[in-house]
XYZ file of C-alpha atoms in Angstrom:
387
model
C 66.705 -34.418 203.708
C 64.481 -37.418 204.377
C 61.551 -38.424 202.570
C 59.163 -38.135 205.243
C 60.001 -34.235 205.331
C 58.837 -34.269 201.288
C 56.204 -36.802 202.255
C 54.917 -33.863 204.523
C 54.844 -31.105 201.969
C 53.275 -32.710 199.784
C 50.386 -33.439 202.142
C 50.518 -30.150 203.159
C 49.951 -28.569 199.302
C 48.257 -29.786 196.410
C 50.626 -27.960 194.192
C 53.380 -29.196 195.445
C 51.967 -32.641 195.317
C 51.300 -32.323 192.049
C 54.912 -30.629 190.861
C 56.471 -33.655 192.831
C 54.567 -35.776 190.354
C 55.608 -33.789 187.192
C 59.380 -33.882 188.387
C 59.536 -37.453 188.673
C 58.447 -38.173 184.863
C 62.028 -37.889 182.876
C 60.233 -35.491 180.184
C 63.621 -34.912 178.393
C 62.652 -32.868 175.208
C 60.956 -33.743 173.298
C 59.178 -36.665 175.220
C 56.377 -35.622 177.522
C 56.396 -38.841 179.806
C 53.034 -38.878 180.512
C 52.918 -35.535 182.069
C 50.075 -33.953 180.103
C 48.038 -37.391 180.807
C 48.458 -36.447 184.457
C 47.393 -32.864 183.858
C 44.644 -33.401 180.807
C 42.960 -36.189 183.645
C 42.349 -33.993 186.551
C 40.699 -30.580 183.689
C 38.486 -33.018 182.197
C 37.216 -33.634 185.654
C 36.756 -30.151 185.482
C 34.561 -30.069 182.127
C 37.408 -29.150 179.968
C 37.486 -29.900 176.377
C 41.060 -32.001 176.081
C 42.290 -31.777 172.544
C 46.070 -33.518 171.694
C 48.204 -32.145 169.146
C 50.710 -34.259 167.926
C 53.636 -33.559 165.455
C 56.708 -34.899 164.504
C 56.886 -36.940 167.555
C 55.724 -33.940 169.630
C 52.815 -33.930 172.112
C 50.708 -30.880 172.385
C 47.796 -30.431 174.630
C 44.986 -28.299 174.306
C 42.213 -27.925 177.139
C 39.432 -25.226 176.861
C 36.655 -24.637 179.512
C 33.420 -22.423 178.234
C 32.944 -20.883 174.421
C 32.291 -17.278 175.892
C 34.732 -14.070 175.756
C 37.032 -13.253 177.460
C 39.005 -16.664 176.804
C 42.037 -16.521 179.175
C 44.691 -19.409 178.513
C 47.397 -20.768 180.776
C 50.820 -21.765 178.971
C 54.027 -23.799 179.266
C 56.219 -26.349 178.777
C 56.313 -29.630 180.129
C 59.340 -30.820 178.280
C 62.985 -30.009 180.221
C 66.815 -29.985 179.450
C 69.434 -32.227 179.541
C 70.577 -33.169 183.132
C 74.339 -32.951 182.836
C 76.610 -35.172 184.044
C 74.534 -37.294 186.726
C 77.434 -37.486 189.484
C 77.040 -33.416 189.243
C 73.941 -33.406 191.124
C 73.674 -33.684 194.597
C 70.278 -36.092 194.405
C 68.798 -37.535 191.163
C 67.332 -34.842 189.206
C 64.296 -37.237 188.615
C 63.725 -37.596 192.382
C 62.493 -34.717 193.259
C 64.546 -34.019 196.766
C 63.854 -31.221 199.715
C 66.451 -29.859 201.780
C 66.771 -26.464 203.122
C 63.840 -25.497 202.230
C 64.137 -26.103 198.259
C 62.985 -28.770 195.993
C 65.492 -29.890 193.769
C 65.055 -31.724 190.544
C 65.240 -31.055 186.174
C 62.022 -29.136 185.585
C 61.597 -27.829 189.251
C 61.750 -24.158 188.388
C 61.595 -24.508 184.406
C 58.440 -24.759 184.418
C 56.948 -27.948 186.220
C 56.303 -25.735 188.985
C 54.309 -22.841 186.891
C 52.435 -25.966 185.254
C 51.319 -27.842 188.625
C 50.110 -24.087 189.591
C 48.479 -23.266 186.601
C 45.920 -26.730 187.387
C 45.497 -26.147 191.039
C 44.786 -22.600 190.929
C 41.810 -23.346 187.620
C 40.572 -26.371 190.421
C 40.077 -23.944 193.172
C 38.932 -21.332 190.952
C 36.243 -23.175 189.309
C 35.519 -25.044 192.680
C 34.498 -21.627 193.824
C 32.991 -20.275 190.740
C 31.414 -23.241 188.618
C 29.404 -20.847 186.296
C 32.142 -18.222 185.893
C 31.771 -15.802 182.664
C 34.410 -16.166 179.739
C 36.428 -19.316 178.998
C 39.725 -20.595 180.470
C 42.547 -22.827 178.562
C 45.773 -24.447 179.155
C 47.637 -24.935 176.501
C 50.541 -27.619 177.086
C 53.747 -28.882 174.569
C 56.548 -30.872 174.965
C 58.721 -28.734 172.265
C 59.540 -25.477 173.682
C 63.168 -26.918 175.362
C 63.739 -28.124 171.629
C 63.592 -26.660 168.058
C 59.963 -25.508 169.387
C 59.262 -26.018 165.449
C 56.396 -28.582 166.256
C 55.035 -27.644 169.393
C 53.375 -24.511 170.740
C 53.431 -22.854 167.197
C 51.808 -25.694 166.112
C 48.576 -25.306 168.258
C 49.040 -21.802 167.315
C 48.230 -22.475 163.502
C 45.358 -24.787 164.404
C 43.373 -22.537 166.552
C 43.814 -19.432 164.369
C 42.866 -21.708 161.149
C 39.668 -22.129 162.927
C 39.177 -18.300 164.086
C 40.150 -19.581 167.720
C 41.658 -16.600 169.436
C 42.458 -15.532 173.258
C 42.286 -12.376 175.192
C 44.933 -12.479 177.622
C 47.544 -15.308 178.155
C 50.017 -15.905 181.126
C 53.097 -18.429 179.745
C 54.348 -20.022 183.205
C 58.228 -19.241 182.304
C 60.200 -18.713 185.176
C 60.770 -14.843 185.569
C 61.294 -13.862 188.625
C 65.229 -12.175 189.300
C 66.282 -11.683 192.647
C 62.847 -12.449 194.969
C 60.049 -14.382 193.953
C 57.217 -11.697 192.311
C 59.572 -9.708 191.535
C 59.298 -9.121 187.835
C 56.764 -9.877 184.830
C 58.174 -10.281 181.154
C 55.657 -8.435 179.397
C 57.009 -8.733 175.622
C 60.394 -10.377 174.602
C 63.173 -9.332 171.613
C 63.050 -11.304 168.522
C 65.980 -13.386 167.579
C 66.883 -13.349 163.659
C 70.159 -15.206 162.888
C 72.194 -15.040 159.997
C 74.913 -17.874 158.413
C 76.781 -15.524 156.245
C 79.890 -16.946 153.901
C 82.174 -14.488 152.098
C 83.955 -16.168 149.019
C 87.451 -15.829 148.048
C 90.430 -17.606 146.391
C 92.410 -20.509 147.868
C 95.883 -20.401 147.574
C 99.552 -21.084 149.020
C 100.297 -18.504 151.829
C 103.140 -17.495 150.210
C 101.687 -16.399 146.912
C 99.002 -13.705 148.362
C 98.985 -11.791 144.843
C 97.330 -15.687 143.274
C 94.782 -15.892 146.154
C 92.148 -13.762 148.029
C 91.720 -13.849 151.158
C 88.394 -13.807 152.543
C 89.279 -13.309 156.113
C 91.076 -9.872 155.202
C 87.754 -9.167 152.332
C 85.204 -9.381 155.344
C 87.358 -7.840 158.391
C 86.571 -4.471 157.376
C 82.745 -5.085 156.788
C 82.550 -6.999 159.791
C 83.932 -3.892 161.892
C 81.330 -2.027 160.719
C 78.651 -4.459 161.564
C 80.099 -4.699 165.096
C 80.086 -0.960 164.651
C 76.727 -0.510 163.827
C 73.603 1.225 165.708
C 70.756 -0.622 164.370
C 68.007 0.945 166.723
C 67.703 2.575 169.610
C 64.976 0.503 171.765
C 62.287 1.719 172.819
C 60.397 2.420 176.531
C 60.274 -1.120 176.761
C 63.191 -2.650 175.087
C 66.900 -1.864 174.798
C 67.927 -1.339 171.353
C 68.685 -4.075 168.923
C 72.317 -6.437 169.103
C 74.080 -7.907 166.718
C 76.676 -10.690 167.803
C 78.936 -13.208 165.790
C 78.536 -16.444 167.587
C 80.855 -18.669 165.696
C 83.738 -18.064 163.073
C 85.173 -20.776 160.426
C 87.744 -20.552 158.034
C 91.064 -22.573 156.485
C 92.413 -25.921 156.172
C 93.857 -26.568 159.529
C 97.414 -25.390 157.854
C 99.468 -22.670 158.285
C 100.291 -22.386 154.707
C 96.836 -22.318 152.940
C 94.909 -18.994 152.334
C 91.271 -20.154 153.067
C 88.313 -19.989 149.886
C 85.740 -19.120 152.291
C 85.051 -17.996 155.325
C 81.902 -18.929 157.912
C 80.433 -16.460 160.136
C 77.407 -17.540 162.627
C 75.921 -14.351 164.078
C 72.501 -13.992 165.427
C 70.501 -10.567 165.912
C 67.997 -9.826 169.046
C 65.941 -7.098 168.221
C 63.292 -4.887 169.469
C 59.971 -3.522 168.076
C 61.797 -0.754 166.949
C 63.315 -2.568 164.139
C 61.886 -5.613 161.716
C 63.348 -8.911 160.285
C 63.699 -7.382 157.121
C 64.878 -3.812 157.846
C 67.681 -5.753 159.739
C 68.526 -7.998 156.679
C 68.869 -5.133 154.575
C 70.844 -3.248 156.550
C 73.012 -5.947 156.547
C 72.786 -6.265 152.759
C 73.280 -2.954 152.466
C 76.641 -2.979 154.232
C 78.468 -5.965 152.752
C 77.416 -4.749 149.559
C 79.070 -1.650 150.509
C 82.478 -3.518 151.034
C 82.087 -4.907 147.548
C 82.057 -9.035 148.968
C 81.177 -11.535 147.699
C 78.913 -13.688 149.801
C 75.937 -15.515 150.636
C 73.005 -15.454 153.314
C 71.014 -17.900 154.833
C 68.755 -16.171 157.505
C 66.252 -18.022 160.085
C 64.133 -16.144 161.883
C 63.356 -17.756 165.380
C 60.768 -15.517 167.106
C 59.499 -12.301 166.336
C 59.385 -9.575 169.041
C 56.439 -9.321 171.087
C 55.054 -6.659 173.218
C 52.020 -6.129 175.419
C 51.960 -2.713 177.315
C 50.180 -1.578 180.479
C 46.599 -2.254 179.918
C 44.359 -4.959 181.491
C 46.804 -7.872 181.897
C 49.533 -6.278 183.253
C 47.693 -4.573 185.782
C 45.679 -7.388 186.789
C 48.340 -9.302 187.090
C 50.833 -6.981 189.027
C 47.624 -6.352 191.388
C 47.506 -10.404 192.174
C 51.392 -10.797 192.568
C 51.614 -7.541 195.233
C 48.268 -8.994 196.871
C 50.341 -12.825 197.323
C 54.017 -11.693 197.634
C 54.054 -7.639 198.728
C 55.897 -6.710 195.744
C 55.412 -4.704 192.743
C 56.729 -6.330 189.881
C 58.839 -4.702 187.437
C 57.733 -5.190 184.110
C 60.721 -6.512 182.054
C 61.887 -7.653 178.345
C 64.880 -9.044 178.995
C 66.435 -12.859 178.258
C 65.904 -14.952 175.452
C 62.396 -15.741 173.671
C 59.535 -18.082 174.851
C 56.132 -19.621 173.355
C 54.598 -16.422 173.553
C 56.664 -15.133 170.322
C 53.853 -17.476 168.698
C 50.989 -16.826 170.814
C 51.159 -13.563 170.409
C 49.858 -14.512 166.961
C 46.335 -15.008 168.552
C 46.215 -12.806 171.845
C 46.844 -9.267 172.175
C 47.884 -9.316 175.746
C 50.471 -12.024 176.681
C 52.620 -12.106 179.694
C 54.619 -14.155 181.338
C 55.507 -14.669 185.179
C 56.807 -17.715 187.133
C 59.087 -18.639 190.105
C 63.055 -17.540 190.352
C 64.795 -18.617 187.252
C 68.777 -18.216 188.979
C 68.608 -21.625 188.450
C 67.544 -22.583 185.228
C 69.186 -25.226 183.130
C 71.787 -25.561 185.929
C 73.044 -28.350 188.155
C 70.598 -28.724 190.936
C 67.897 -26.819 189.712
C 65.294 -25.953 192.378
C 62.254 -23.916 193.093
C 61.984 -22.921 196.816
C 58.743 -24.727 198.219
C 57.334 -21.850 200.130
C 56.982 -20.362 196.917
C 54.692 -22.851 194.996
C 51.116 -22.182 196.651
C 51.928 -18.784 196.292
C 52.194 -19.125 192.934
C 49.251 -21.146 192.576
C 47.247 -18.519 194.314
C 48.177 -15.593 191.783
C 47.472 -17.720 189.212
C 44.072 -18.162 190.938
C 43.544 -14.140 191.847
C 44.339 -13.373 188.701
C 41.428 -15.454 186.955
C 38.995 -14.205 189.351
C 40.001 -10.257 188.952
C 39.267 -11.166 185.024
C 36.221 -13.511 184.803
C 34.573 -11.923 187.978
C 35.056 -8.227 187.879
């Protein structure tokens, strides 16, 4: 598709003028390229307090807007994945290219899109509504693609050191399934892994009764693990998996009885269970089997959850008002930044443009969904500042 098609939408839409800019900074994680710059210059026109955050080699931005209650913050990510092999692609995924009615490029619908909306929809809204009750923030981090050990948690720790705390945040994540509006992620499942190695006795193969086998020690144990029910969900959340992700064990030979064996296996669980319940369950059971082993657990992200109640509502109002849909409200997929902001806001959602093409080859958002998003963004502030 030529240029002078893009060249048109952009003139056409602010927020897509502004998520062409985004796209075309190579923010591979964790290097923000400039993007909250771009972003932190146009809020400050707006009155915003900018704050930076930075850690580790990780860029954080903070941008408030008014002291008063309610405070209602924007969230995301301007930091994106690996490309993939470049000959993949069908245009450079720093180029931001439209054709059939799509805008392709790394970023496009995780979450440059949901960020470029987020700023055009607090421009229009303040442009409206200069002396609005309650505050508005965006908070910003180039770490959530990453570890996410030094970016949105990090911003996190500072605001709730200083008794900093929201009302209701919308993280711009990309959840819509099969038509744009279609769902909101109103909580997520926490992710607890585990790195578990079961000891036994090397030895030659052919001399079993001189060695023990840890492979035949921890079959049986991890059966019932496999086995196990650990919960069984709740309203919101299906109950709680446990999968083995990885296995190691032996020499490389065909003749050696292994001293230990590796198993990677992670956990995603609901509300209806906790980190530690879960770890002692699993204690309990390899104890059972008489092993001996060892544990090293990380916990990623705790479960979050916000019910029906103001947010939800609010927002589900704005999206049918824009798109004509109700959106389902939905836990499913892996965890985001609001396992930590959930710290310091009771009500956190999260809602965004189709993610079928997330961390894939030609990524794209489809362009007649951008201002749309923008303007539910935008609905959504008013229903909660000016009601």
């Amino acid at each position: 598709m030529s240029n002078d098609i893009l060249d048109a939408a952009v003139r056409d839409s602010e927020t897509v003028a502004l998520t062409v800019e985004l796209l075309k900074r190579r923010s591979l994680t964790p290097d923000d390229a400039g993007c909250h710059d771009l972003i932190a210059a146009r809020l400050e026109k707006l009155g915003f307090h900018v704050e930076r955050h930075r850690h580790n080699g990780v860029d954080n931005l903070w941008a408030r807007r008014g002291q008063a209650s309610p405070l209602i913050c924007f969230a995301g990510h301007t930091d994106v994945v690996p490309t993939g092999p470049l000959e993949a692609w069908a245009s450079d995924p720093f180029a931001p290219t439209l054709r059939d009615g799509n805008l392709y490029a790394r970023g496009a619908a995780d979450m440059k899109t949901s960020d470029a909306a987020f700023v055009t929809a607090i421009e229009r809204f303040v442009a409206g509504h200069a002396d609005h009750k309650g505050s508005i923030a965006l908070l910003l981090t180039s770490d959530e693609e990453g570890p996410a050990t030094d970016g949105t948690v990090k911003v996190v720790e500072a605001l709730k050191a200083r008794g900093e705390f929201l009302d209701y945040c919308i993280v711009g994540e990309p959840t819509s399934a099969a038509e744009f509006g279609d769902t909101i992620k109103n909580g997520r499942r926490g992710s607890l892994s585990g790195r578990l190695t079961v000891k036994g006795v090397q030895g030659h193969i052919a001399y079993p009764h001189l060695a023990k086998n840890p492979i035949h020690l921890a079959a049986p144990a991890i059966a019932e693990l496999a086995d196990t029910m650990w919960d069984e969900g709740n309203a919101y959340f299906p109950p709680t998996t446990w999968q083995i992700s990885n296995i190691r064990a032996g020499t490389g030979a065909t003749n050696v009885i292994p001293g230990t064996l590796e198993i990677l296996f992670n956990f995603r669980y609901s509300t209806a269970s906790t980190a530690d319940g879960l770890k002692d369950a699993v204690h309990e059971i390899l104890d059972s089997h008489g092993l001996d082993y060892e544990i090293e657990w990380t916990l990623s992200g705790k479960p979050f959850l916000t019910a029906r109640g103001r947010l939800c509502d609010t927002l589900s109002e704005a999206v049918r008002e824009v798109t004509g849909l109700t959106p389902e409200l939905s836990t499913t997929g892996g965890t985001s930044d609001g396992r930590f902001i959930a710290d310091i806001c009771p009500q956190v959602v999260e809602f965004g443009p189709l993610n079928a093409s997330i961390h894939k080859l030609n990524e794209h958002v489809a362009v007649d969904c951008i201002e749309p998003l923008s303007d539910i963004y935008r609905k959504t502030l008013e229903k909660l500042l000016l009601s």
